[in-house]
Amino acid sequence: MKKVTRFAADKFTEQRPFSIDFKQYGNYNFSSNLRDRDLPDGEFSNWSQFTASANVNLLQNRHWLLQANGLYRYVSVKSSFSAATPGIQQNYNEGHHYHTEGLNLSYFSKLFGKTAIYTAGFALDGSEKRIERVRGIFSGVVILKANETTTMSVGLAGTTDPGAQIPLAPIFIYQHRFNDKLTADLTLPRYAYLRRQMSNNSRLSAGFDLDFYTTFFLYDRDAANTTYQYRQLDGNVGLVYEHILPGSITLTFKTGYRINPTVRVLEKNNSFSDYTWEGHTDPAPYVNIGLSFNPFKKHKK
């Protein structure tokens, strides 16, 4: 019975090659400054985003793994703030497209007798208008411990993207199974969850995750036709419910509160610290529903 329950939990950790989701935030207020000059306070009356992603293994053997990945996101924004003239409101209703796609190559080796995984790749970032950037990606992870109940790894990840919020970051991966139903699952700084197996096909998790892909490019904002990039780091705190449906489809429902540690607009090739506009937002409730599909999944009796 323990093996059956453990297999049910492991079904959720399998790779999900294709995913779509929709996220909606509640209304929230914000303040901002442009080139260190305070602007009037405002409100986001709508912030919603649709995301579609893919992550597919192209080649895999004992030492090598080649993956192709891509992400498309559409962000719909309605905002308003007081104009310089008393009693006048300025309203904005905008939609923004962002996409990124690339290849990653991983190599599995040994380091001081421990399994090590080295990954390098590249990605293209752009909008509906054009490709805006080519960036490199690299990481190295060493598996320190791996047994029936606990896995622990450490590493380092980085990117050549000059505007990245965290261009170089340590990685800590830890998973511990307290019993056949309760698991701690951490991949820092990306997420940390306490997961509870509800049935063979469902589980409930509580914790947080960080979304680094709330970003898009901005055009026609000044006379020089400068290309800017909006970057927002989302910290989502709340509950996640997952249910496996027939046909290797996983339904995911998330709800909780979103906080924004950083919200900035910068010129496309500037560093994250060299920004033009900065915002400060209130926490906002959110709901998120998604579907993921794995057509390559091998079914076991």
Coordinates of C-alpha atoms in Angstrom, one line a residue:
M1 CA 0.0 0.0 0.0
K2 CA 2.9 2.4 0.7
K3 CA 4.4 1.8 -2.7
V4 CA 1.0 2.5 -4.3
T5 CA 0.6 5.8 -2.4
R6 CA 4.2 6.8 -3.2
F7 CA 3.7 6.1 -6.9
A8 CA 0.5 8.3 -6.8
A9 CA 2.6 11.2 -5.4
D10 CA 5.4 10.7 -7.9
K11 CA 2.9 11.1 -10.8
F12 CA 2.7 14.9 -10.0
T13 CA 6.5 15.3 -10.3
E14 CA 6.8 14.0 -13.8
Q15 CA 7.7 16.5 -16.6
R16 CA 4.7 18.3 -18.0
P17 CA 5.7 19.2 -21.6
F18 CA 2.7 21.4 -22.4
S19 CA 0.8 23.8 -20.1
I20 CA -1.6 26.7 -20.3
D21 CA -3.0 28.8 -17.5
F22 CA -5.0 32.0 -16.8
K23 CA -4.4 34.2 -13.8
Q24 CA -6.6 37.1 -12.6
Y25 CA -5.7 39.6 -9.9
G26 CA -8.0 41.7 -7.8
N27 CA -7.9 45.5 -7.8
Y28 CA -4.9 47.0 -6.1
N29 CA -3.3 50.5 -5.7
F30 CA 0.2 51.6 -6.6
S31 CA 2.6 54.5 -6.3
S32 CA 5.4 55.2 -8.7
N33 CA 8.2 57.5 -9.7
L34 CA 9.7 58.5 -13.1
R35 CA 13.4 59.3 -13.0
D36 CA 13.2 59.9 -9.3
R37 CA 10.2 62.2 -9.7
D38 CA 7.0 61.1 -7.8
L39 CA 3.9 60.5 -9.9
P40 CA 0.3 60.6 -8.8
D41 CA -0.9 57.4 -7.1
G42 CA -3.0 55.1 -9.2
E43 CA -5.0 51.9 -9.3
F44 CA -4.9 48.7 -11.4
S45 CA -8.6 47.8 -11.9
N46 CA -7.6 44.8 -14.0
W47 CA -4.5 42.7 -14.4
S48 CA -4.9 39.4 -16.1
Q49 CA -2.5 37.2 -17.9
F50 CA -2.7 34.1 -20.2
T51 CA 0.4 31.9 -20.4
A52 CA 1.2 28.9 -22.6
S53 CA 4.5 27.0 -22.3
A54 CA 6.2 23.9 -23.7
N55 CA 9.3 21.9 -22.5
V56 CA 10.2 18.9 -24.7
N57 CA 13.1 16.5 -24.5
L58 CA 14.7 16.2 -28.0
L59 CA 17.6 13.9 -27.1
Q60 CA 18.3 11.9 -23.9
N61 CA 20.9 9.3 -22.9
R62 CA 23.1 8.5 -20.0
H63 CA 25.2 11.6 -20.1
W64 CA 23.3 14.2 -22.3
L65 CA 19.9 15.8 -22.3
L66 CA 18.8 18.3 -25.0
Q67 CA 15.6 20.2 -24.4
A68 CA 13.6 22.7 -26.4
N69 CA 11.4 25.2 -24.4
G70 CA 9.2 28.1 -25.1
L71 CA 6.8 30.4 -23.3
Y72 CA 4.2 32.9 -24.5
R73 CA 2.4 35.3 -22.2
Y74 CA -0.3 37.9 -22.9
V75 CA -0.9 40.5 -20.2
S76 CA -4.1 42.7 -20.2
V77 CA -3.9 45.8 -18.0
K78 CA -6.4 48.5 -17.0
S79 CA -5.1 51.3 -14.8
S80 CA -6.0 54.8 -13.8
F81 CA -4.4 57.7 -11.9
S82 CA -5.2 61.3 -11.1
A83 CA -4.0 63.8 -13.7
A84 CA -2.3 67.1 -12.9
T85 CA -5.7 68.8 -13.3
P86 CA -7.8 68.3 -10.1
G87 CA -10.8 66.0 -10.6
I88 CA -9.5 64.5 -13.9
Q89 CA -8.6 60.8 -14.1
Q90 CA -6.3 59.3 -16.8
N91 CA -7.3 55.8 -17.8
Y92 CA -5.2 53.2 -19.7
N93 CA -6.3 50.0 -21.3
E94 CA -3.3 48.0 -22.8
G95 CA -2.4 44.5 -23.9
H96 CA 1.2 43.2 -24.1
H97 CA 2.7 40.2 -25.8
Y98 CA 5.8 38.5 -24.6
H99 CA 7.5 35.3 -25.8
T100 CA 10.7 33.4 -25.1
E101 CA 12.1 30.2 -26.7
G102 CA 15.4 28.4 -26.6
L103 CA 17.5 25.2 -26.3
N104 CA 19.2 23.8 -23.2
L105 CA 21.9 21.1 -23.2
S106 CA 22.6 19.3 -19.9
Y107 CA 25.6 17.0 -19.2
F108 CA 25.5 14.5 -16.3
S109 CA 28.8 13.7 -14.7
K110 CA 30.6 13.1 -11.3
L111 CA 32.1 15.7 -9.0
F112 CA 33.9 14.4 -5.8
G113 CA 31.9 11.2 -6.2
K114 CA 28.6 13.0 -6.4
T115 CA 26.3 13.3 -9.4
A116 CA 26.6 16.7 -11.1
I117 CA 24.4 18.3 -13.8
Y118 CA 25.8 21.1 -15.9
T119 CA 23.4 23.0 -18.2
A120 CA 24.1 25.7 -20.8
G121 CA 21.7 27.2 -23.3
F122 CA 20.3 30.2 -25.1
A123 CA 16.9 31.9 -25.4
L124 CA 15.3 34.5 -27.6
D125 CA 13.1 37.1 -26.1
G126 CA 10.6 39.2 -28.0
S127 CA 7.2 40.7 -28.6
E128 CA 4.6 40.6 -31.4
K129 CA 6.8 43.1 -33.2
R130 CA 10.2 41.4 -33.2
I131 CA 12.9 39.5 -31.4
E132 CA 14.5 41.9 -28.9
R133 CA 17.3 39.9 -27.2
V134 CA 19.4 36.8 -27.3
R135 CA 20.5 35.7 -23.8
G136 CA 22.6 32.9 -22.5
I137 CA 21.7 30.6 -19.6
F138 CA 23.9 28.4 -17.5
S139 CA 23.7 26.4 -14.3
G140 CA 25.5 23.7 -12.3
V141 CA 23.9 21.4 -9.7
V142 CA 25.5 18.8 -7.4
I143 CA 23.3 16.1 -5.8
L144 CA 24.5 15.8 -2.3
K145 CA 22.0 13.2 -1.0
A146 CA 19.4 10.9 -2.6
N147 CA 17.6 8.1 -0.9
E148 CA 14.1 6.8 -0.5
T149 CA 12.9 9.7 1.6
T150 CA 15.2 12.7 1.0
T151 CA 17.0 14.4 -1.9
M152 CA 19.2 17.4 -1.5
S153 CA 21.1 19.4 -4.1
V154 CA 23.1 22.7 -4.3
G155 CA 24.2 24.7 -7.3
L156 CA 24.5 28.0 -9.1
A157 CA 22.5 29.5 -12.0
G158 CA 23.0 32.6 -14.0
T159 CA 22.0 34.5 -17.2
T160 CA 23.7 37.0 -19.5
D161 CA 20.5 39.1 -19.6
P162 CA 21.7 42.5 -18.4
G163 CA 18.2 43.4 -17.0
A164 CA 17.6 40.3 -15.0
Q165 CA 16.5 40.9 -11.4
I166 CA 18.8 38.1 -10.2
P167 CA 21.6 37.6 -12.8
L168 CA 23.5 35.1 -10.6
A169 CA 21.8 33.0 -7.9
P170 CA 22.6 30.1 -5.7
I171 CA 20.3 27.0 -6.0
F172 CA 19.1 24.8 -3.1
I173 CA 16.9 21.9 -3.9
Y174 CA 15.4 19.8 -1.0
Q175 CA 12.6 17.2 -1.0
H176 CA 11.8 15.2 2.1
R177 CA 9.0 12.7 2.4
F178 CA 7.7 12.7 6.0
N179 CA 5.3 9.9 5.4
D180 CA 3.4 8.5 2.4
K181 CA 1.2 11.6 2.2
L182 CA 3.2 14.6 3.4
T183 CA 6.2 16.0 1.6
A184 CA 8.3 19.2 1.8
D185 CA 9.3 20.4 -1.6
L186 CA 11.8 23.3 -2.0
T187 CA 13.6 24.6 -5.0
L188 CA 15.0 28.0 -3.8
P189 CA 14.8 30.7 -4.9
R190 CA 12.0 29.5 -7.2
Y191 CA 9.4 27.9 -4.8
A192 CA 8.8 26.2 -1.4
Y193 CA 5.8 24.1 -0.7
L194 CA 4.4 21.6 1.9
R195 CA 2.5 19.1 -0.1
R196 CA -0.3 16.8 1.1
Q197 CA -1.5 13.8 -1.0
M198 CA -5.3 13.8 -0.9
S199 CA -6.0 10.8 -3.1
N200 CA -4.3 8.8 -5.8
N201 CA -5.1 11.6 -8.3
S202 CA -5.1 14.8 -6.2
R203 CA -2.9 16.8 -3.8
L204 CA -3.0 20.1 -2.0
S205 CA 0.1 22.3 -1.4
A206 CA 0.7 25.4 0.7
G207 CA 3.6 27.7 0.3
F208 CA 5.0 30.3 -2.2
D209 CA 6.5 30.6 -5.6
L210 CA 8.3 33.4 -7.6
D211 CA 7.4 34.2 -11.2
F212 CA 10.3 35.9 -13.1
Y213 CA 8.4 36.0 -16.4
T214 CA 6.0 38.9 -15.8
T215 CA 7.8 41.0 -18.3
F216 CA 7.1 42.6 -21.7
F217 CA 8.6 45.2 -24.1
L218 CA 7.3 48.8 -24.4
Y219 CA 7.4 50.9 -27.6
D220 CA 6.5 54.5 -28.6
R221 CA 7.1 55.9 -25.1
D222 CA 9.4 58.8 -26.1
A223 CA 10.4 60.8 -29.1
A224 CA 13.6 58.7 -29.5
N225 CA 11.6 55.5 -30.1
T226 CA 13.5 53.8 -27.3
T227 CA 12.6 50.2 -26.6
Y228 CA 11.9 49.7 -22.9
Q229 CA 11.2 46.5 -20.9
Y230 CA 8.7 46.2 -18.1
R231 CA 10.0 43.8 -15.4
Q232 CA 7.9 42.6 -12.4
L233 CA 8.8 39.9 -9.9
D234 CA 5.7 38.2 -8.6
G235 CA 5.7 36.5 -5.2
N236 CA 2.6 34.2 -5.0
V237 CA 1.7 33.0 -1.5
G238 CA -1.2 30.6 -1.1
L239 CA -2.7 27.2 -1.9
V240 CA -2.3 25.0 -4.9
Y241 CA -4.7 22.1 -5.7
E242 CA -3.8 19.6 -8.4
H243 CA -5.9 16.8 -9.9
I244 CA -4.9 14.3 -12.5
L245 CA -7.6 13.8 -15.1
P246 CA -7.9 11.0 -17.7
G247 CA -5.6 11.4 -20.7
S248 CA -2.5 12.5 -18.8
I249 CA -4.0 15.9 -18.1
T250 CA -3.4 17.7 -14.9
L251 CA -5.8 20.4 -13.6
T252 CA -4.2 23.0 -11.4
F253 CA -6.0 25.6 -9.3
K254 CA -4.1 28.3 -7.3
T255 CA -5.3 31.1 -5.0
G256 CA -3.8 33.4 -2.5
Y257 CA -2.0 36.8 -2.4
R258 CA 0.5 38.3 -4.8
I259 CA 3.2 40.7 -3.6
N260 CA 5.7 42.5 -5.9
P261 CA 9.2 43.0 -4.4
T262 CA 10.3 44.8 -7.6
V263 CA 8.4 46.6 -10.4
R264 CA 10.5 48.5 -12.9
V265 CA 10.8 49.8 -16.4
L266 CA 14.2 50.1 -17.9
E267 CA 15.8 50.6 -21.3
K268 CA 16.2 47.3 -23.1
N269 CA 20.0 47.0 -22.7
N270 CA 20.3 48.6 -19.2
S271 CA 20.9 46.7 -15.9
F272 CA 18.1 46.2 -13.5
S273 CA 19.6 48.9 -11.2
D274 CA 19.6 51.5 -14.0
Y275 CA 15.8 51.9 -14.3
T276 CA 13.6 54.7 -15.7
W277 CA 10.4 54.0 -13.8
E278 CA 9.7 52.2 -10.5
G279 CA 6.4 51.2 -9.0
H280 CA 5.3 50.1 -5.5
T281 CA 2.2 48.0 -5.4
D282 CA -0.2 46.8 -2.6
P283 CA -0.7 43.1 -2.2
A284 CA -3.5 41.7 -4.3
P285 CA -5.6 38.5 -4.2
Y286 CA -5.3 36.2 -7.2
V287 CA -6.9 33.1 -8.7
N288 CA -5.1 30.9 -11.3
I289 CA -6.4 28.0 -13.2
G290 CA -4.2 25.8 -15.5
L291 CA -4.1 22.6 -17.5
S292 CA -0.9 20.7 -18.4
F293 CA -0.6 17.7 -20.7
N294 CA 2.0 15.0 -21.1
P295 CA 1.5 13.0 -24.3
F296 CA 4.8 11.1 -23.7
K297 CA 3.8 9.7 -20.3
K298 CA 4.3 5.9 -19.9
H299 CA 1.4 4.4 -18.1
K300 CA 2.1 1.7 -15.5
K301 CA -0.2 -0.9 -14.0

